[in-house]
Amino acid sequence: MTIDTISESTQTSKHVILKVSSLSKHFKGLKAVNNVNLSVKSGELIGIIGPNGAGKTTFFNLISGFLKPEKGSKIMFNGDNIVGKRPHKLAKLGIARTFQLVRPFKFLNALENTTVPHIPKNTYVSSSVLKNKATWSLIEVDLAEKKNYPAFILPHGDLKRLDFARSLAVQPQLLLLDEPFSGLSHEEAFRVERLIRESNNKGMTIIIVEHKLKILMRLVQRVFVLHEGRLIGEGSPQEISNNQEVISAYLGSEAKEYV
Amino acid sequence: MDRKQIAEKFEDVWDEIRSRSYYIVGVLLLVFFPFLLVTPGSILSEPFSILNSFYSGGSIPILSDLFNLGQEIGLFGKNAYLLNIIALCLIWAIFAASWDFLSGYTGQVSFGHAIFWGFSAYVTFWVATGVPIGITFDPLDPIVLGIPILDEILGSLIFLINAFIDFIFIITNEILVFIFGSNFMRPPLAALVVGAFTSAIFAVGIGFIALRVKGPYLALVTLLLPLIASQIVVIMTDLFGPKYGIPFISGPFVVERISPFDLPPDLMGRASEINELNFFIFVLVIFFISVFLMMLVAYSRIGLAFQSIREDEDAAESLGINVRFYKILAFAGSAFFAGLAGGLFSQYLRFTGPSFFASSFSFSIIIMCVIGGIGSISGGVVGAFVLTILLELFLKDIFHGVQSLDLLGYGILLIVTLRYMPFGLARASKDQKKACIVGVLFAISWTIIPIGEGWGTNIIASLSSSLPLGTDVLSNILSVSFETLTSYMGKVDYMGQITSSLSDGDILMTLSFVLIFTFGLIASVVFFFAEIIGLFFMGDILGLSRSWTYEDLIKAKFLIYVAVGIPFAFYLPKAFKKVRLRFWGVWPSAGRYEPD
């Protein structure tokens, strides 16, 4: 089998990796996520946009298991219902996430930071192999030179990439990125964008929540728009920027600049 | 391999060893300390115990001489008192390290670690001697209302309740007797291990509670748990013995049954000393095993998972770490070693009681860990040694009969440490570590060395008279050193005439004395603060000198010299560097780069 045929076969067998039906979460009367239905195919690069408080992060928390949805909600991952499973089990199944604010293990160095996600899957692997794997995860994001630096002295851009390396080390099928470009300079954002593209080309499904629309719109293939917990728009970036409801809710009148 | 490569490799190894030199020296001291105790020439005629080898070979005479000197001064106390103290240090070190394992590594701050300590002490007692048979329950009195039908119903209800509670009591007693047996002796070592394991299983239950609460709430819950436990112990006297505690718990490897007359003539009358040495070695072995195991876990990938939970629980869980499992694992592991320490402590005291659950035990180990350095198992060990020696050897003798001294002394030391070395002694900067060691050596030199043949008698004489302390000691030292100095200047023959002029050796000696005096001049600041202000304040103003013996005075002096000497040793090189730069430029270390 040549490389071409492999890539073809992966392209042809695009199954639905995530299917969310009637997903809702209420916080004492506030409907943070309200009856959302969507499905994501394997290998897609998806963006989720919406104003602050629209329920984007809650949506991520629901999928990655940090919050329990209301009764009647269904989250199907690879055909299995994953509602009620703990986050570490979902990580083993293949869902990884990053957080809106960087959350490194501050007093551990960069290498130890990337060793942690390798621990659960490599119980019977010698520690030198584990270290090698962690070093490779750092090399993927160009942080190998700083592997002995404790995380609290690394700058914000490095921490963002360290976060990204950590979640890649879980070897996920579905990667949830919560604002990967926030607080980054132009060049750093470009680096992260390249990393996201590379891992998507390897077949990883990625969902991104982001406010920097210029980068997001040129990166993703499909966009979901959340507003007050509801899904108000869905489609390619072109379609979304012309959608009148989305423009009035979030984008504003200068929407066409982004595409 | 190239010669250069070999040299580099050795340099690497040497660097690794050098960076751990403090620990290596400490371990060597601990292991070889028993040799110091044995006087030279005491050889056993027949095999007595596994410790024969220690006794048969004698020991290095200089070390035992030093020990004898210390014993004469009263630094170590009588009858291998110091061995007892170090055994106590080791027990505290296991306990503190176990707290660090849970709270320093996993971040589950426990303010009630004494619950494992006390629980294990009781289990150790149960296993060693069995559970008392026939736990009874005082039946409730029937309530009489005066209405016959109601009375009958209430009476039968209360009868049922009584029967039910009695049944439960009998069943639990039966189960406990079935598990632990009753009224016989088991080997104390087995009791210790069983106690530790039971404590670990008990901690799994507490771990499940701990999963529900986080941060300060966990601290509150764990603070309350030992208080509840101590009340239960006081209430259930049938099961836990009288509320003032259970005496006569036997320790491991203690040769109580051997009368002093059975011993060989060399060791006649030293039975208690041998017991203490045995117990010390036993505790030492347990200490090494448990600290080794804790370090093994802490530096492995399990320890890394623990640390990730401490740093950020959510992030760790999102990366696939099973937070619940690791938290309970940390609780169980920590409780195992805390239980080991608790059992050892009850065997050390030959006593178990509700006071084992006191919160001062929990706070002590927290302070030990903070002073030693949180998040490194060795930090707890260092802190335990410093604080236990401070309390047992110094504070208790200096302040006679003052209650709850431990928390007072620990508190002051805690504040100072947090201000100047927030990451603890084990992680202090190199300058600070050096200053600590130099300060202690300095204090030893000022307190012990003058108490030789000539100097000591003078000082003792000056102390026995009730003159003000400082000035007299100063004049004594000056006069004595002047005499020794002049004695080297020229030799006087029996006719009273100076026969020889200065020889080379005399010049050398004089020069060395000049050097000593120059440094002594700088150190006079310390002398002033320690001797005159410190001792005058402690001895005369606080009125402690009334209860002081000569030994206590030396201890007080030592403590004050440490307190003044450490900052002195820290700031002196810096001041010297400033002066040097001001007057000589970079002369004494030309070509060496010294960033400030």
PDB file of N, CA and C in Angstrom, chain B residues 457-495:
ATOM      1  N   THR B 457      38.138  25.354  83.728  1.00  0.00           N
ATOM      2  CA  THR B 457      38.083  25.533  85.178  1.00  0.00           C
ATOM      3  C   THR B 457      37.890  26.997  85.538  1.00  0.00           C
ATOM      4  N   ASN B 458      38.573  27.842  84.753  1.00  0.00           N
ATOM      5  CA  ASN B 458      38.411  29.273  84.999  1.00  0.00           C
ATOM      6  C   ASN B 458      36.963  29.702  84.813  1.00  0.00           C
ATOM      7  N   ILE B 459      36.387  29.246  83.708  1.00  0.00           N
ATOM      8  CA  ILE B 459      35.025  29.674  83.410  1.00  0.00           C
ATOM      9  C   ILE B 459      34.062  29.119  84.439  1.00  0.00           C
ATOM     10  N   ILE B 460      34.293  27.837  84.804  1.00  0.00           N
ATOM     11  CA  ILE B 460      33.418  27.240  85.809  1.00  0.00           C
ATOM     12  C   ILE B 460      33.502  28.037  87.104  1.00  0.00           C
ATOM     13  N   ALA B 461      34.725  28.402  87.435  1.00  0.00           N
ATOM     14  CA  ALA B 461      34.905  29.182  88.652  1.00  0.00           C
ATOM     15  C   ALA B 461      34.161  30.509  88.556  1.00  0.00           C
ATOM     16  N   SER B 462      34.266  31.120  87.396  1.00  0.00           N
ATOM     17  CA  SER B 462      33.606  32.417  87.231  1.00  0.00           C
ATOM     18  C   SER B 462      32.095  32.257  87.256  1.00  0.00           C
ATOM     19  N   LEU B 463      31.613  31.117  86.771  1.00  0.00           N
ATOM     20  CA  LEU B 463      30.167  30.926  86.725  1.00  0.00           C
ATOM     21  C   LEU B 463      29.621  30.620  88.110  1.00  0.00           C
ATOM     22  N   SER B 464      30.408  29.858  88.864  1.00  0.00           N
ATOM     23  CA  SER B 464      29.896  29.460  90.177  1.00  0.00           C
ATOM     24  C   SER B 464      29.744  30.676  91.082  1.00  0.00           C
ATOM     25  N   SER B 465      30.640  31.648  90.927  1.00  0.00           N
ATOM     26  CA  SER B 465      30.403  32.897  91.637  1.00  0.00           C
ATOM     27  C   SER B 465      29.297  33.645  90.907  1.00  0.00           C
ATOM     28  N   SER B 466      28.497  34.397  91.656  1.00  0.00           N
ATOM     29  CA  SER B 466      27.305  34.987  91.053  1.00  0.00           C
ATOM     30  C   SER B 466      27.589  36.365  90.470  1.00  0.00           C
ATOM     31  N   LEU B 467      28.756  36.503  89.867  1.00  0.00           N
ATOM     32  CA  LEU B 467      29.080  37.775  89.223  1.00  0.00           C
ATOM     33  C   LEU B 467      28.350  37.875  87.891  1.00  0.00           C
ATOM     34  N   PRO B 468      28.222  39.067  87.328  1.00  0.00           N
ATOM     35  CA  PRO B 468      27.657  39.182  85.979  1.00  0.00           C
ATOM     36  C   PRO B 468      28.460  38.328  85.009  1.00  0.00           C
ATOM     37  N   LEU B 469      27.735  37.651  84.132  1.00  0.00           N
ATOM     38  CA  LEU B 469      28.361  36.595  83.355  1.00  0.00           C
ATOM     39  C   LEU B 469      29.377  37.115  82.352  1.00  0.00           C
ATOM     40  N   GLY B 470      28.950  38.051  81.536  1.00  0.00           N
ATOM     41  CA  GLY B 470      29.697  38.378  80.332  1.00  0.00           C
ATOM     42  C   GLY B 470      31.084  38.897  80.589  1.00  0.00           C
ATOM     43  N   THR B 471      31.186  39.922  81.407  1.00  0.00           N
ATOM     44  CA  THR B 471      32.461  40.595  81.582  1.00  0.00           C
ATOM     45  C   THR B 471      33.494  39.654  82.161  1.00  0.00           C
ATOM     46  N   ASP B 472      33.038  38.810  83.093  1.00  0.00           N
ATOM     47  CA  ASP B 472      33.968  37.925  83.765  1.00  0.00           C
ATOM     48  C   ASP B 472      34.561  36.913  82.786  1.00  0.00           C
ATOM     49  N   VAL B 473      33.701  36.359  81.967  1.00  0.00           N
ATOM     50  CA  VAL B 473      34.159  35.376  80.994  1.00  0.00           C
ATOM     51  C   VAL B 473      35.161  36.015  80.054  1.00  0.00           C
ATOM     52  N   LEU B 474      34.851  37.238  79.649  1.00  0.00           N
ATOM     53  CA  LEU B 474      35.738  37.945  78.723  1.00  0.00           C
ATOM     54  C   LEU B 474      37.121  38.114  79.340  1.00  0.00           C
ATOM     55  N   SER B 475      37.123  38.595  80.580  1.00  0.00           N
ATOM     56  CA  SER B 475      38.422  38.853  81.221  1.00  0.00           C
ATOM     57  C   SER B 475      39.185  37.548  81.400  1.00  0.00           C
ATOM     58  N   ASN B 476      38.461  36.497  81.750  1.00  0.00           N
ATOM     59  CA  ASN B 476      39.092  35.200  81.908  1.00  0.00           C
ATOM     60  C   ASN B 476      39.777  34.757  80.648  1.00  0.00           C
ATOM     61  N   ILE B 477      38.998  34.822  79.548  1.00  0.00           N
ATOM     62  CA  ILE B 477      39.531  34.354  78.285  1.00  0.00           C
ATOM     63  C   ILE B 477      40.759  35.170  77.902  1.00  0.00           C
ATOM     64  N   LEU B 478      40.652  36.476  78.077  1.00  0.00           N
ATOM     65  CA  LEU B 478      41.769  37.338  77.715  1.00  0.00           C
ATOM     66  C   LEU B 478      43.013  36.989  78.520  1.00  0.00           C
ATOM     67  N   SER B 479      42.817  36.807  79.834  1.00  0.00           N
ATOM     68  CA  SER B 479      43.983  36.551  80.684  1.00  0.00           C
ATOM     69  C   SER B 479      44.608  35.211  80.330  1.00  0.00           C
ATOM     70  N   VAL B 480      43.768  34.199  80.136  1.00  0.00           N
ATOM     71  CA  VAL B 480      44.292  32.874  79.832  1.00  0.00           C
ATOM     72  C   VAL B 480      45.045  32.903  78.523  1.00  0.00           C
ATOM     73  N   SER B 481      44.461  33.534  77.516  1.00  0.00           N
ATOM     74  CA  SER B 481      45.142  33.526  76.231  1.00  0.00           C
ATOM     75  C   SER B 481      46.419  34.349  76.305  1.00  0.00           C
ATOM     76  N   PHE B 482      46.409  35.375  77.132  1.00  0.00           N
ATOM     77  CA  PHE B 482      47.633  36.158  77.272  1.00  0.00           C
ATOM     78  C   PHE B 482      48.745  35.316  77.894  1.00  0.00           C
ATOM     79  N   GLU B 483      48.337  34.510  78.871  1.00  0.00           N
ATOM     80  CA  GLU B 483      49.322  33.641  79.504  1.00  0.00           C
ATOM     81  C   GLU B 483      49.914  32.662  78.505  1.00  0.00           C
ATOM     82  N   THR B 484      49.036  32.016  77.747  1.00  0.00           N
ATOM     83  CA  THR B 484      49.541  31.049  76.773  1.00  0.00           C
ATOM     84  C   THR B 484      50.409  31.741  75.755  1.00  0.00           C
ATOM     85  N   LEU B 485      50.008  32.956  75.385  1.00  0.00           N
ATOM     86  CA  LEU B 485      50.782  33.688  74.390  1.00  0.00           C
ATOM     87  C   LEU B 485      52.177  33.988  74.920  1.00  0.00           C
ATOM     88  N   THR B 486      52.224  34.500  76.139  1.00  0.00           N
ATOM     89  CA  THR B 486      53.517  34.882  76.684  1.00  0.00           C
ATOM     90  C   THR B 486      54.395  33.671  76.951  1.00  0.00           C
ATOM     91  N   SER B 487      53.766  32.536  77.210  1.00  0.00           N
ATOM     92  CA  SER B 487      54.559  31.340  77.500  1.00  0.00           C
ATOM     93  C   SER B 487      55.356  30.908  76.284  1.00  0.00           C
ATOM     94  N   TYR B 488      54.903  31.300  75.100  1.00  0.00           N
ATOM     95  CA  TYR B 488      55.642  30.934  73.901  1.00  0.00           C
ATOM     96  C   TYR B 488      56.750  31.934  73.580  1.00  0.00           C
ATOM     97  N   MET B 489      56.671  33.104  74.200  1.00  0.00           N
ATOM     98  CA  MET B 489      57.600  34.169  73.821  1.00  0.00           C
ATOM     99  C   MET B 489      59.043  33.811  74.178  1.00  0.00           C
ATOM    100  N   GLY B 490      59.200  33.339  75.356  1.00  0.00           N
ATOM    101  CA  GLY B 490      60.556  32.990  75.747  1.00  0.00           C
ATOM    102  C   GLY B 490      60.519  31.978  76.863  1.00  0.00           C
ATOM    103  N   LYS B 491      61.495  31.173  76.948  1.00  0.00           N
ATOM    104  CA  LYS B 491      61.466  30.127  77.956  1.00  0.00           C
ATOM    105  C   LYS B 491      62.259  30.584  79.180  1.00  0.00           C
ATOM    106  N   VAL B 492      61.686  30.299  80.334  1.00  0.00           N
ATOM    107  CA  VAL B 492      62.322  30.741  81.576  1.00  0.00           C
ATOM    108  C   VAL B 492      62.936  29.519  82.256  1.00  0.00           C
ATOM    109  N   ASP B 493      64.161  29.571  82.561  1.00  0.00           N
ATOM    110  CA  ASP B 493      64.784  28.407  83.181  1.00  0.00           C
ATOM    111  C   ASP B 493      64.562  28.423  84.696  1.00  0.00           C
ATOM    112  N   TYR B 494      65.086  27.428  85.385  1.00  0.00           N
ATOM    113  CA  TYR B 494      64.776  27.307  86.810  1.00  0.00           C
ATOM    114  C   TYR B 494      65.372  28.422  87.628  1.00  0.00           C
ATOM    115  N   MET B 495      66.350  29.158  87.054  1.00  0.00           N
ATOM    116  CA  MET B 495      66.926  30.267  87.793  1.00  0.00           C
ATOM    117  C   MET B 495      66.119  31.548  87.609  1.00  0.00           C
TER     118      MET B 495
END
